[in-house]
Amino acid sequence: MPVLTTDAESETGIPKSLSNELLSETMEEIEHTCPQPRLTLIAPAPFADEISCQCQAPHEKLTITQARLGTPVDRPVRVYADGIFDLFHSGHARALMQAKTLFPNSYLLVGVCSDDLTHKFKGFTVMNETERYEALRHCRYVDEVIRDAPWTLTPEFLEKHKIDFVAHDDIPYSSAGSDDVYKHIKEAGMFVPTQRTEGISTSDIITRIVRDYDVYARRNLQRGYTAKELNVSFINEKKYRFQNQVDKMKEKVKNVEEKSKEFVNKVEEKSHDLIQKWEEKSREFIGNFLELFGPDGAWKQMFQERSGRMLQALSPRQSPTSSPTRGRSPSRSPSPPSPWLFNKASPPSSPKAASASISSMSEGDEDEK
């Protein structure tokens, strides 16, 4: 006969209040074993299928206020951000940085959509899914990468990865027949907005490449790529190669002009230095010349000294006034002087000889002195 139980008892015969107490005690004993944020950057971030969260502890729902206060203390706040991340650039990195720093202790999971989903809902990509996965793994803010992420987040996906909040810019993202694919996340209070980086996006980068297609085609031809690899026709290939040759000639001419300008500048600098040195030497020469031949120069003084000595040598010596006289007859006329009383040397025959004689006389005077 079956045992009848009251409303106050469970099917096991244990009162419900006691059962709830036992259940709460059991839940408190289970510790959180969720993966912790990366502390070192010596390896890329793991994939979700390689390190899935196997924590058995109950994952209680958090509010944004609680998460910003640093609770819970026994596990990190699991934040999810998704995207295509084609041609990974600084705008992507800044968005992930904002998602990582939303709360004091955040574990950032990044979902990357596959090529099939992206080509279906958004368009073709430059990088394939493997390249995009690897680009995200090597971003310093990412703790875990989820490959083949869903285009629209489902409750099953959020529960599987124990996601607390979803981070994305606040602009409504219309796709897959929905005005905003994050509308239900916002209504559940799990959405945290981030700011877009103006001036940089994947579409902008592709626009630059398409706009300057000829420049990049010529660049890659010059680097060794073939026309077939670049999908360039034979005529365009020849045109691009000719333009490259013209650019090389222009570059050479520009280099020659720059070198010529440098040479002219050096010559001007050297000529300026030479003129300055010449002026300095000229001033020095003129000063020395004036010191030697000026009105009060050394040469004038020396000339005056020489002239005085020459005049002294040429002027006759005066006879003494008090000399003894001998008795002479008044009628007797004085006899002419004898030639032997004078200098035995014959009179000078030319002005040169006269000057030589004067010089010898002046030297004799100096010797006498």
PDB file of N, CA and C in Angstrom, residues 238-323:
ATOM      1  N   LYS A 238      51.475  45.703 -68.418  1.00  0.00           N
ATOM      2  CA  LYS A 238      52.489  46.505 -69.117  1.00  0.00           C
ATOM      3  C   LYS A 238      52.367  47.971 -68.724  1.00  0.00           C
ATOM      4  N   LYS A 239      51.134  48.426 -68.582  1.00  0.00           N
ATOM      5  CA  LYS A 239      50.928  49.833 -68.191  1.00  0.00           C
ATOM      6  C   LYS A 239      51.497  50.092 -66.799  1.00  0.00           C
ATOM      7  N   TYR A 240      51.226  49.169 -65.870  1.00  0.00           N
ATOM      8  CA  TYR A 240      51.722  49.342 -64.512  1.00  0.00           C
ATOM      9  C   TYR A 240      53.241  49.291 -64.461  1.00  0.00           C
ATOM     10  N   ARG A 241      53.830  48.373 -65.212  1.00  0.00           N
ATOM     11  CA  ARG A 241      55.299  48.272 -65.207  1.00  0.00           C
ATOM     12  C   ARG A 241      55.924  49.521 -65.813  1.00  0.00           C
ATOM     13  N   PHE A 242      55.311  50.068 -66.868  1.00  0.00           N
ATOM     14  CA  PHE A 242      55.819  51.311 -67.467  1.00  0.00           C
ATOM     15  C   PHE A 242      55.718  52.459 -66.466  1.00  0.00           C
ATOM     16  N   GLN A 243      54.604  52.530 -65.744  1.00  0.00           N
ATOM     17  CA  GLN A 243      54.451  53.575 -64.733  1.00  0.00           C
ATOM     18  C   GLN A 243      55.479  53.426 -63.617  1.00  0.00           C
ATOM     19  N   ASN A 244      55.802  52.191 -63.275  1.00  0.00           N
ATOM     20  CA  ASN A 244      56.844  51.968 -62.261  1.00  0.00           C
ATOM     21  C   ASN A 244      58.190  52.481 -62.742  1.00  0.00           C
ATOM     22  N   GLN A 245      58.498  52.242 -64.026  1.00  0.00           N
ATOM     23  CA  GLN A 245      59.766  52.735 -64.573  1.00  0.00           C
ATOM     24  C   GLN A 245      59.804  54.264 -64.584  1.00  0.00           C
ATOM     25  N   VAL A 246      58.663  54.864 -64.945  1.00  0.00           N
ATOM     26  CA  VAL A 246      58.595  56.334 -64.936  1.00  0.00           C
ATOM     27  C   VAL A 246      58.796  56.870 -63.520  1.00  0.00           C
ATOM     28  N   ASP A 247      58.179  56.220 -62.550  1.00  0.00           N
ATOM     29  CA  ASP A 247      58.350  56.645 -61.153  1.00  0.00           C
ATOM     30  C   ASP A 247      59.798  56.512 -60.700  1.00  0.00           C
ATOM     31  N   LYS A 248      60.464  55.446 -61.149  1.00  0.00           N
ATOM     32  CA  LYS A 248      61.875  55.277 -60.797  1.00  0.00           C
ATOM     33  C   LYS A 248      62.719  56.405 -61.387  1.00  0.00           C
ATOM     34  N   MET A 249      62.435  56.775 -62.651  1.00  0.00           N
ATOM     35  CA  MET A 249      63.180  57.872 -63.266  1.00  0.00           C
ATOM     36  C   MET A 249      62.919  59.182 -62.522  1.00  0.00           C
ATOM     37  N   LYS A 250      61.662  59.405 -62.150  1.00  0.00           N
ATOM     38  CA  LYS A 250      61.355  60.622 -61.392  1.00  0.00           C
ATOM     39  C   LYS A 250      62.094  60.634 -60.059  1.00  0.00           C
ATOM     40  N   GLU A 251      62.169  59.469 -59.434  1.00  0.00           N
ATOM     41  CA  GLU A 251      62.870  59.394 -58.158  1.00  0.00           C
ATOM     42  C   GLU A 251      64.356  59.676 -58.322  1.00  0.00           C
ATOM     43  N   LYS A 252      64.933  59.151 -59.411  1.00  0.00           N
ATOM     44  CA  LYS A 252      66.355  59.417 -59.664  1.00  0.00           C
ATOM     45  C   LYS A 252      66.593  60.902 -59.905  1.00  0.00           C
ATOM     46  N   VAL A 253      65.730  61.506 -60.734  1.00  0.00           N
ATOM     47  CA  VAL A 253      65.876  62.944 -60.997  1.00  0.00           C
ATOM     48  C   VAL A 253      65.742  63.747 -59.699  1.00  0.00           C
ATOM     49  N   LYS A 254      64.795  63.340 -58.883  1.00  0.00           N
ATOM     50  CA  LYS A 254      64.611  64.028 -57.601  1.00  0.00           C
ATOM     51  C   LYS A 254      65.845  63.891 -56.724  1.00  0.00           C
ATOM     52  N   ASN A 255      66.438  62.684 -56.712  1.00  0.00           N
ATOM     53  CA  ASN A 255      67.651  62.479 -55.909  1.00  0.00           C
ATOM     54  C   ASN A 255      68.802  63.325 -56.426  1.00  0.00           C
ATOM     55  N   VAL A 256      68.921  63.403 -57.782  1.00  0.00           N
ATOM     56  CA  VAL A 256      69.992  64.222 -58.371  1.00  0.00           C
ATOM     57  C   VAL A 256      69.793  65.684 -57.993  1.00  0.00           C
ATOM     58  N   GLU A 257      68.553  66.155 -58.071  1.00  0.00           N
ATOM     59  CA  GLU A 257      68.275  67.545 -57.703  1.00  0.00           C
ATOM     60  C   GLU A 257      68.633  67.812 -56.240  1.00  0.00           C
ATOM     61  N   GLU A 258      68.260  66.876 -55.382  1.00  0.00           N
ATOM     62  CA  GLU A 258      68.573  67.055 -53.961  1.00  0.00           C
ATOM     63  C   GLU A 258      70.076  67.065 -53.727  1.00  0.00           C
ATOM     64  N   LYS A 259      70.803  66.146 -54.410  1.00  0.00           N
ATOM     65  CA  LYS A 259      72.258  66.127 -54.258  1.00  0.00           C
ATOM     66  C   LYS A 259      72.882  67.396 -54.812  1.00  0.00           C
ATOM     67  N   SER A 260      72.333  67.898 -55.948  1.00  0.00           N
ATOM     68  CA  SER A 260      72.859  69.143 -56.517  1.00  0.00           C
ATOM     69  C   SER A 260      72.654  70.307 -55.551  1.00  0.00           C
ATOM     70  N   LYS A 261      71.484  70.344 -54.941  1.00  0.00           N
ATOM     71  CA  LYS A 261      71.227  71.410 -53.969  1.00  0.00           C
ATOM     72  C   LYS A 261      72.180  71.306 -52.781  1.00  0.00           C
ATOM     73  N   GLU A 262      72.416  70.082 -52.333  1.00  0.00           N
ATOM     74  CA  GLU A 262      73.358  69.892 -51.232  1.00  0.00           C
ATOM     75  C   GLU A 262      74.756  70.356 -51.628  1.00  0.00           C
ATOM     76  N   PHE A 263      75.165  70.024 -52.881  1.00  0.00           N
ATOM     77  CA  PHE A 263      76.496  70.441 -53.344  1.00  0.00           C
ATOM     78  C   PHE A 263      76.602  71.958 -53.425  1.00  0.00           C
ATOM     79  N   VAL A 264      75.558  72.591 -53.979  1.00  0.00           N
ATOM     80  CA  VAL A 264      75.573  74.057 -54.084  1.00  0.00           C
ATOM     81  C   VAL A 264      75.621  74.683 -52.686  1.00  0.00           C
ATOM     82  N   ASN A 265      74.869  74.130 -51.764  1.00  0.00           N
ATOM     83  CA  ASN A 265      74.883  74.660 -50.397  1.00  0.00           C
ATOM     84  C   ASN A 265      76.263  74.525 -49.760  1.00  0.00           C
ATOM     85  N   LYS A 266      76.900  73.361 -49.994  1.00  0.00           N
ATOM     86  CA  LYS A 266      78.250  73.171 -49.451  1.00  0.00           C
ATOM     87  C   LYS A 266      79.232  74.158 -50.065  1.00  0.00           C
ATOM     88  N   VAL A 267      79.132  74.367 -51.415  1.00  0.00           N
ATOM     89  CA  VAL A 267      80.031  75.325 -52.081  1.00  0.00           C
ATOM     90  C   VAL A 267      79.811  76.730 -51.534  1.00  0.00           C
ATOM     91  N   GLU A 268      78.548  77.093 -51.342  1.00  0.00           N
ATOM     92  CA  GLU A 268      78.251  78.421 -50.788  1.00  0.00           C
ATOM     93  C   GLU A 268      78.823  78.573 -49.379  1.00  0.00           C
ATOM     94  N   GLU A 269      78.690  77.514 -48.583  1.00  0.00           N
ATOM     95  CA  GLU A 269      79.245  77.573 -47.227  1.00  0.00           C
ATOM     96  C   GLU A 269      80.762  77.706 -47.267  1.00  0.00           C
ATOM     97  N   LYS A 270      81.407  76.908 -48.144  1.00  0.00           N
ATOM     98  CA  LYS A 270      82.874  76.985 -48.241  1.00  0.00           C
ATOM     99  C   LYS A 270      83.319  78.332 -48.779  1.00  0.00           C
ATOM    100  N   SER A 271      82.614  78.856 -49.816  1.00  0.00           N
ATOM    101  CA  SER A 271      82.989  80.163 -50.355  1.00  0.00           C
ATOM    102  C   SER A 271      82.825  81.248 -49.297  1.00  0.00           C
ATOM    103  N   HIS A 272      81.754  81.138 -48.517  1.00  0.00           N
ATOM    104  CA  HIS A 272      81.553  82.112 -47.435  1.00  0.00           C
ATOM    105  C   HIS A 272      82.708  82.036 -46.435  1.00  0.00           C
ATOM    106  N   ASP A 273      83.129  80.816 -46.102  1.00  0.00           N
ATOM    107  CA  ASP A 273      84.250  80.658 -45.179  1.00  0.00           C
ATOM    108  C   ASP A 273      85.533  81.227 -45.780  1.00  0.00           C
ATOM    109  N   LEU A 274      85.757  80.966 -47.091  1.00  0.00           N
ATOM    110  CA  LEU A 274      86.968  81.483 -47.745  1.00  0.00           C
ATOM    111  C   LEU A 274      86.969  83.006 -47.770  1.00  0.00           C
ATOM    112  N   ILE A 275      85.818  83.613 -48.088  1.00  0.00           N
ATOM    113  CA  ILE A 275      85.743  85.076 -48.126  1.00  0.00           C
ATOM    114  C   ILE A 275      85.996  85.650 -46.737  1.00  0.00           C
ATOM    115  N   GLN A 276      85.440  85.009 -45.732  1.00  0.00           N
ATOM    116  CA  GLN A 276      85.637  85.483 -44.359  1.00  0.00           C
ATOM    117  C   GLN A 276      87.111  85.390 -43.963  1.00  0.00           C
ATOM    118  N   LYS A 277      87.744  84.247 -44.308  1.00  0.00           N
ATOM    119  CA  LYS A 277      89.170  84.112 -44.003  1.00  0.00           C
ATOM    120  C   LYS A 277      89.996  85.132 -44.786  1.00  0.00           C
ATOM    121  N   TRP A 278      89.635  85.370 -46.080  1.00  0.00           N
ATOM    122  CA  TRP A 278      90.366  86.341 -46.896  1.00  0.00           C
ATOM    123  C   TRP A 278      90.246  87.739 -46.299  1.00  0.00           C
ATOM    124  N   GLU A 279      89.035  88.082 -45.825  1.00  0.00           N
ATOM    125  CA  GLU A 279      88.861  89.394 -45.202  1.00  0.00           C
ATOM    126  C   GLU A 279      89.717  89.516 -43.941  1.00  0.00           C
ATOM    127  N   GLU A 280      89.748  88.435 -43.135  1.00  0.00           N
ATOM    128  CA  GLU A 280      90.563  88.479 -41.928  1.00  0.00           C
ATOM    129  C   GLU A 280      92.038  88.635 -42.282  1.00  0.00           C
ATOM    130  N   LYS A 281      92.514  87.877 -43.276  1.00  0.00           N
ATOM    131  CA  LYS A 281      93.921  87.984 -43.683  1.00  0.00           C
ATOM    132  C   LYS A 281      94.219  89.358 -44.283  1.00  0.00           C
ATOM    133  N   SER A 282      93.233  89.900 -45.039  1.00  0.00           N
ATOM    134  CA  SER A 282      93.441  91.225 -45.630  1.00  0.00           C
ATOM    135  C   SER A 282      93.597  92.276 -44.541  1.00  0.00           C
ATOM    136  N   ARG A 283      92.723  92.214 -43.532  1.00  0.00           N
ATOM    137  CA  ARG A 283      92.843  93.171 -42.429  1.00  0.00           C
ATOM    138  C   ARG A 283      94.188  93.028 -41.729  1.00  0.00           C
ATOM    139  N   GLU A 284      94.604  91.786 -41.534  1.00  0.00           N
ATOM    140  CA  GLU A 284      95.895  91.559 -40.878  1.00  0.00           C
ATOM    141  C   GLU A 284      97.045  92.095 -41.731  1.00  0.00           C
ATOM    142  N   PHE A 285      96.977  91.874 -43.063  1.00  0.00           N
ATOM    143  CA  PHE A 285      98.034  92.359 -43.951  1.00  0.00           C
ATOM    144  C   PHE A 285      98.092  93.884 -43.964  1.00  0.00           C
ATOM    145  N   ILE A 286      96.900  94.514 -44.049  1.00  0.00           N
ATOM    146  CA  ILE A 286      96.863  95.976 -44.078  1.00  0.00           C
ATOM    147  C   ILE A 286      97.387  96.553 -42.768  1.00  0.00           C
ATOM    148  N   GLY A 287      97.032  95.931 -41.658  1.00  0.00           N
ATOM    149  CA  GLY A 287      97.525  96.400 -40.371  1.00  0.00           C
ATOM    150  C   GLY A 287      99.037  96.296 -40.276  1.00  0.00           C
ATOM    151  N   ASN A 288      99.583  95.148 -40.722  1.00  0.00           N
ATOM    152  CA  ASN A 288     101.046  94.998 -40.710  1.00  0.00           C
ATOM    153  C   ASN A 288     101.722  96.005 -41.634  1.00  0.00           C
ATOM    154  N   PHE A 289     101.098  96.253 -42.806  1.00  0.00           N
ATOM    155  CA  PHE A 289     101.673  97.214 -43.749  1.00  0.00           C
ATOM    156  C   PHE A 289     101.709  98.617 -43.146  1.00  0.00           C
ATOM    157  N   LEU A 290     100.603  99.025 -42.485  1.00  0.00           N
ATOM    158  CA  LEU A 290     100.574 100.355 -41.889  1.00  0.00           C
ATOM    159  C   LEU A 290     101.558 100.470 -40.734  1.00  0.00           C
ATOM    160  N   GLU A 291     101.716  99.381 -39.980  1.00  0.00           N
ATOM    161  CA  GLU A 291     102.701  99.420 -38.907  1.00  0.00           C
ATOM    162  C   GLU A 291     104.114  99.596 -39.444  1.00  0.00           C
ATOM    163  N   LEU A 292     104.329  99.071 -40.653  1.00  0.00           N
ATOM    164  CA  LEU A 292     105.678  99.145 -41.212  1.00  0.00           C
ATOM    165  C   LEU A 292     105.899 100.409 -42.030  1.00  0.00           C
ATOM    166  N   PHE A 293     104.895 100.779 -42.887  1.00  0.00           N
ATOM    167  CA  PHE A 293     105.076 101.886 -43.812  1.00  0.00           C
ATOM    168  C   PHE A 293     104.164 103.071 -43.530  1.00  0.00           C
ATOM    169  N   GLY A 294     103.450 103.101 -42.443  1.00  0.00           N
ATOM    170  CA  GLY A 294     102.555 104.200 -42.143  1.00  0.00           C
ATOM    171  C   GLY A 294     103.305 105.452 -41.714  1.00  0.00           C
ATOM    172  N   PRO A 295     102.532 106.526 -41.392  1.00  0.00           N
ATOM    173  CA  PRO A 295     103.166 107.792 -41.004  1.00  0.00           C
ATOM    174  C   PRO A 295     104.089 107.649 -39.799  1.00  0.00           C
ATOM    175  N   ASP A 296     103.738 106.822 -38.893  1.00  0.00           N
ATOM    176  CA  ASP A 296     104.575 106.599 -37.715  1.00  0.00           C
ATOM    177  C   ASP A 296     105.142 105.185 -37.710  1.00  0.00           C
ATOM    178  N   GLY A 297     105.334 104.646 -38.902  1.00  0.00           N
ATOM    179  CA  GLY A 297     105.777 103.270 -38.991  1.00  0.00           C
ATOM    180  C   GLY A 297     107.255 103.087 -38.697  1.00  0.00           C
ATOM    181  N   ALA A 298     107.602 101.840 -38.561  1.00  0.00           N
ATOM    182  CA  ALA A 298     108.993 101.501 -38.235  1.00  0.00           C
ATOM    183  C   ALA A 298     109.929 101.821 -39.388  1.00  0.00           C
ATOM    184  N   TRP A 299     109.423 101.693 -40.611  1.00  0.00           N
ATOM    185  CA  TRP A 299     110.300 101.951 -41.762  1.00  0.00           C
ATOM    186  C   TRP A 299     110.694 103.411 -41.830  1.00  0.00           C
ATOM    187  N   LYS A 300     109.759 104.341 -41.503  1.00  0.00           N
ATOM    188  CA  LYS A 300     110.071 105.777 -41.524  1.00  0.00           C
ATOM    189  C   LYS A 300     111.123 106.109 -40.472  1.00  0.00           C
ATOM    190  N   GLN A 301     110.971 105.538 -39.296  1.00  0.00           N
ATOM    191  CA  GLN A 301     111.960 105.793 -38.258  1.00  0.00           C
ATOM    192  C   GLN A 301     113.332 105.295 -38.668  1.00  0.00           C
ATOM    193  N   MET A 302     113.364 104.107 -39.269  1.00  0.00           N
ATOM    194  CA  MET A 302     114.645 103.567 -39.702  1.00  0.00           C
ATOM    195  C   MET A 302     115.246 104.429 -40.812  1.00  0.00           C
ATOM    196  N   PHE A 303     114.371 104.935 -41.723  1.00  0.00           N
ATOM    197  CA  PHE A 303     114.861 105.779 -42.819  1.00  0.00           C
ATOM    198  C   PHE A 303     115.418 107.098 -42.281  1.00  0.00           C
ATOM    199  N   GLN A 304     114.709 107.631 -41.266  1.00  0.00           N
ATOM    200  CA  GLN A 304     115.211 108.887 -40.687  1.00  0.00           C
ATOM    201  C   GLN A 304     116.555 108.671 -39.997  1.00  0.00           C
ATOM    202  N   GLU A 305     116.704 107.568 -39.313  1.00  0.00           N
ATOM    203  CA  GLU A 305     117.999 107.287 -38.680  1.00  0.00           C
ATOM    204  C   GLU A 305     119.087 107.157 -39.717  1.00  0.00           C
ATOM    205  N   ARG A 306     118.835 106.431 -40.807  1.00  0.00           N
ATOM    206  CA  ARG A 306     119.827 106.263 -41.885  1.00  0.00           C
ATOM    207  C   ARG A 306     120.167 107.608 -42.520  1.00  0.00           C
ATOM    208  N   SER A 307     119.084 108.408 -42.743  1.00  0.00           N
ATOM    209  CA  SER A 307     119.348 109.723 -43.374  1.00  0.00           C
ATOM    210  C   SER A 307     120.232 110.587 -42.479  1.00  0.00           C
ATOM    211  N   GLY A 308     119.977 110.553 -41.179  1.00  0.00           N
ATOM    212  CA  GLY A 308     120.802 111.351 -40.275  1.00  0.00           C
ATOM    213  C   GLY A 308     122.250 110.903 -40.276  1.00  0.00           C
ATOM    214  N   ARG A 309     122.427 109.601 -40.325  1.00  0.00           N
ATOM    215  CA  ARG A 309     123.811 109.095 -40.362  1.00  0.00           C
ATOM    216  C   ARG A 309     124.506 109.470 -41.659  1.00  0.00           C
ATOM    217  N   MET A 310     123.776 109.424 -42.772  1.00  0.00           N
ATOM    218  CA  MET A 310     124.375 109.788 -44.060  1.00  0.00           C
ATOM    219  C   MET A 310     124.758 111.270 -44.073  1.00  0.00           C
ATOM    220  N   LEU A 311     123.851 112.130 -43.551  1.00  0.00           N
ATOM    221  CA  LEU A 311     124.156 113.564 -43.519  1.00  0.00           C
ATOM    222  C   LEU A 311     125.355 113.843 -42.618  1.00  0.00           C
ATOM    223  N   GLN A 312     125.425 113.114 -41.508  1.00  0.00           N
ATOM    224  CA  GLN A 312     126.557 113.293 -40.613  1.00  0.00           C
ATOM    225  C   GLN A 312     127.851 112.839 -41.269  1.00  0.00           C
ATOM    226  N   ALA A 313     127.769 111.794 -42.087  1.00  0.00           N
ATOM    227  CA  ALA A 313     128.969 111.296 -42.762  1.00  0.00           C
ATOM    228  C   ALA A 313     129.399 112.227 -43.877  1.00  0.00           C
ATOM    229  N   LEU A 314     128.436 112.876 -44.553  1.00  0.00           N
ATOM    230  CA  LEU A 314     128.782 113.754 -45.692  1.00  0.00           C
ATOM    231  C   LEU A 314     129.263 115.128 -45.242  1.00  0.00           C
ATOM    232  N   SER A 315     128.819 115.633 -44.103  1.00  0.00           N
ATOM    233  CA  SER A 315     129.216 116.981 -43.685  1.00  0.00           C
ATOM    234  C   SER A 315     130.679 116.953 -43.215  1.00  0.00           C
ATOM    235  N   PRO A 316     131.625 118.020 -43.608  1.00  0.00           N
ATOM    236  CA  PRO A 316     133.042 118.028 -43.206  1.00  0.00           C
ATOM    237  C   PRO A 316     133.177 118.388 -41.736  1.00  0.00           C
ATOM    238  N   ARG A 317     134.250 117.888 -41.169  1.00  0.00           N
ATOM    239  CA  ARG A 317     134.507 118.165 -39.765  1.00  0.00           C
ATOM    240  C   ARG A 317     135.145 119.550 -39.631  1.00  0.00           C
ATOM    241  N   GLN A 318     134.730 120.322 -38.651  1.00  0.00           N
ATOM    242  CA  GLN A 318     135.288 121.675 -38.433  1.00  0.00           C
ATOM    243  C   GLN A 318     136.673 121.572 -37.770  1.00  0.00           C
ATOM    244  N   SER A 319     137.643 122.481 -38.257  1.00  0.00           N
ATOM    245  CA  SER A 319     139.009 122.496 -37.700  1.00  0.00           C
ATOM    246  C   SER A 319     138.979 123.170 -36.342  1.00  0.00           C
ATOM    247  N   PRO A 320     139.917 122.819 -35.466  1.00  0.00           N
ATOM    248  CA  PRO A 320     139.939 123.447 -34.133  1.00  0.00           C
ATOM    249  C   PRO A 320     140.249 124.932 -34.226  1.00  0.00           C
ATOM    250  N   THR A 321     139.651 125.779 -33.400  1.00  0.00           N
ATOM    251  CA  THR A 321     139.807 127.240 -33.442  1.00  0.00           C
ATOM    252  C   THR A 321     141.126 127.686 -32.812  1.00  0.00           C
ATOM    253  N   SER A 322     141.578 127.007 -31.804  1.00  0.00           N
ATOM    254  CA  SER A 322     142.821 127.417 -31.122  1.00  0.00           C
ATOM    255  C   SER A 322     143.937 126.468 -31.509  1.00  0.00           C
ATOM    256  N   SER A 323     144.585 126.736 -32.624  1.00  0.00           N
ATOM    257  CA  SER A 323     145.723 125.919 -33.073  1.00  0.00           C
ATOM    258  C   SER A 323     146.965 126.794 -33.084  1.00  0.00           C
TER     259      SER A 323
END
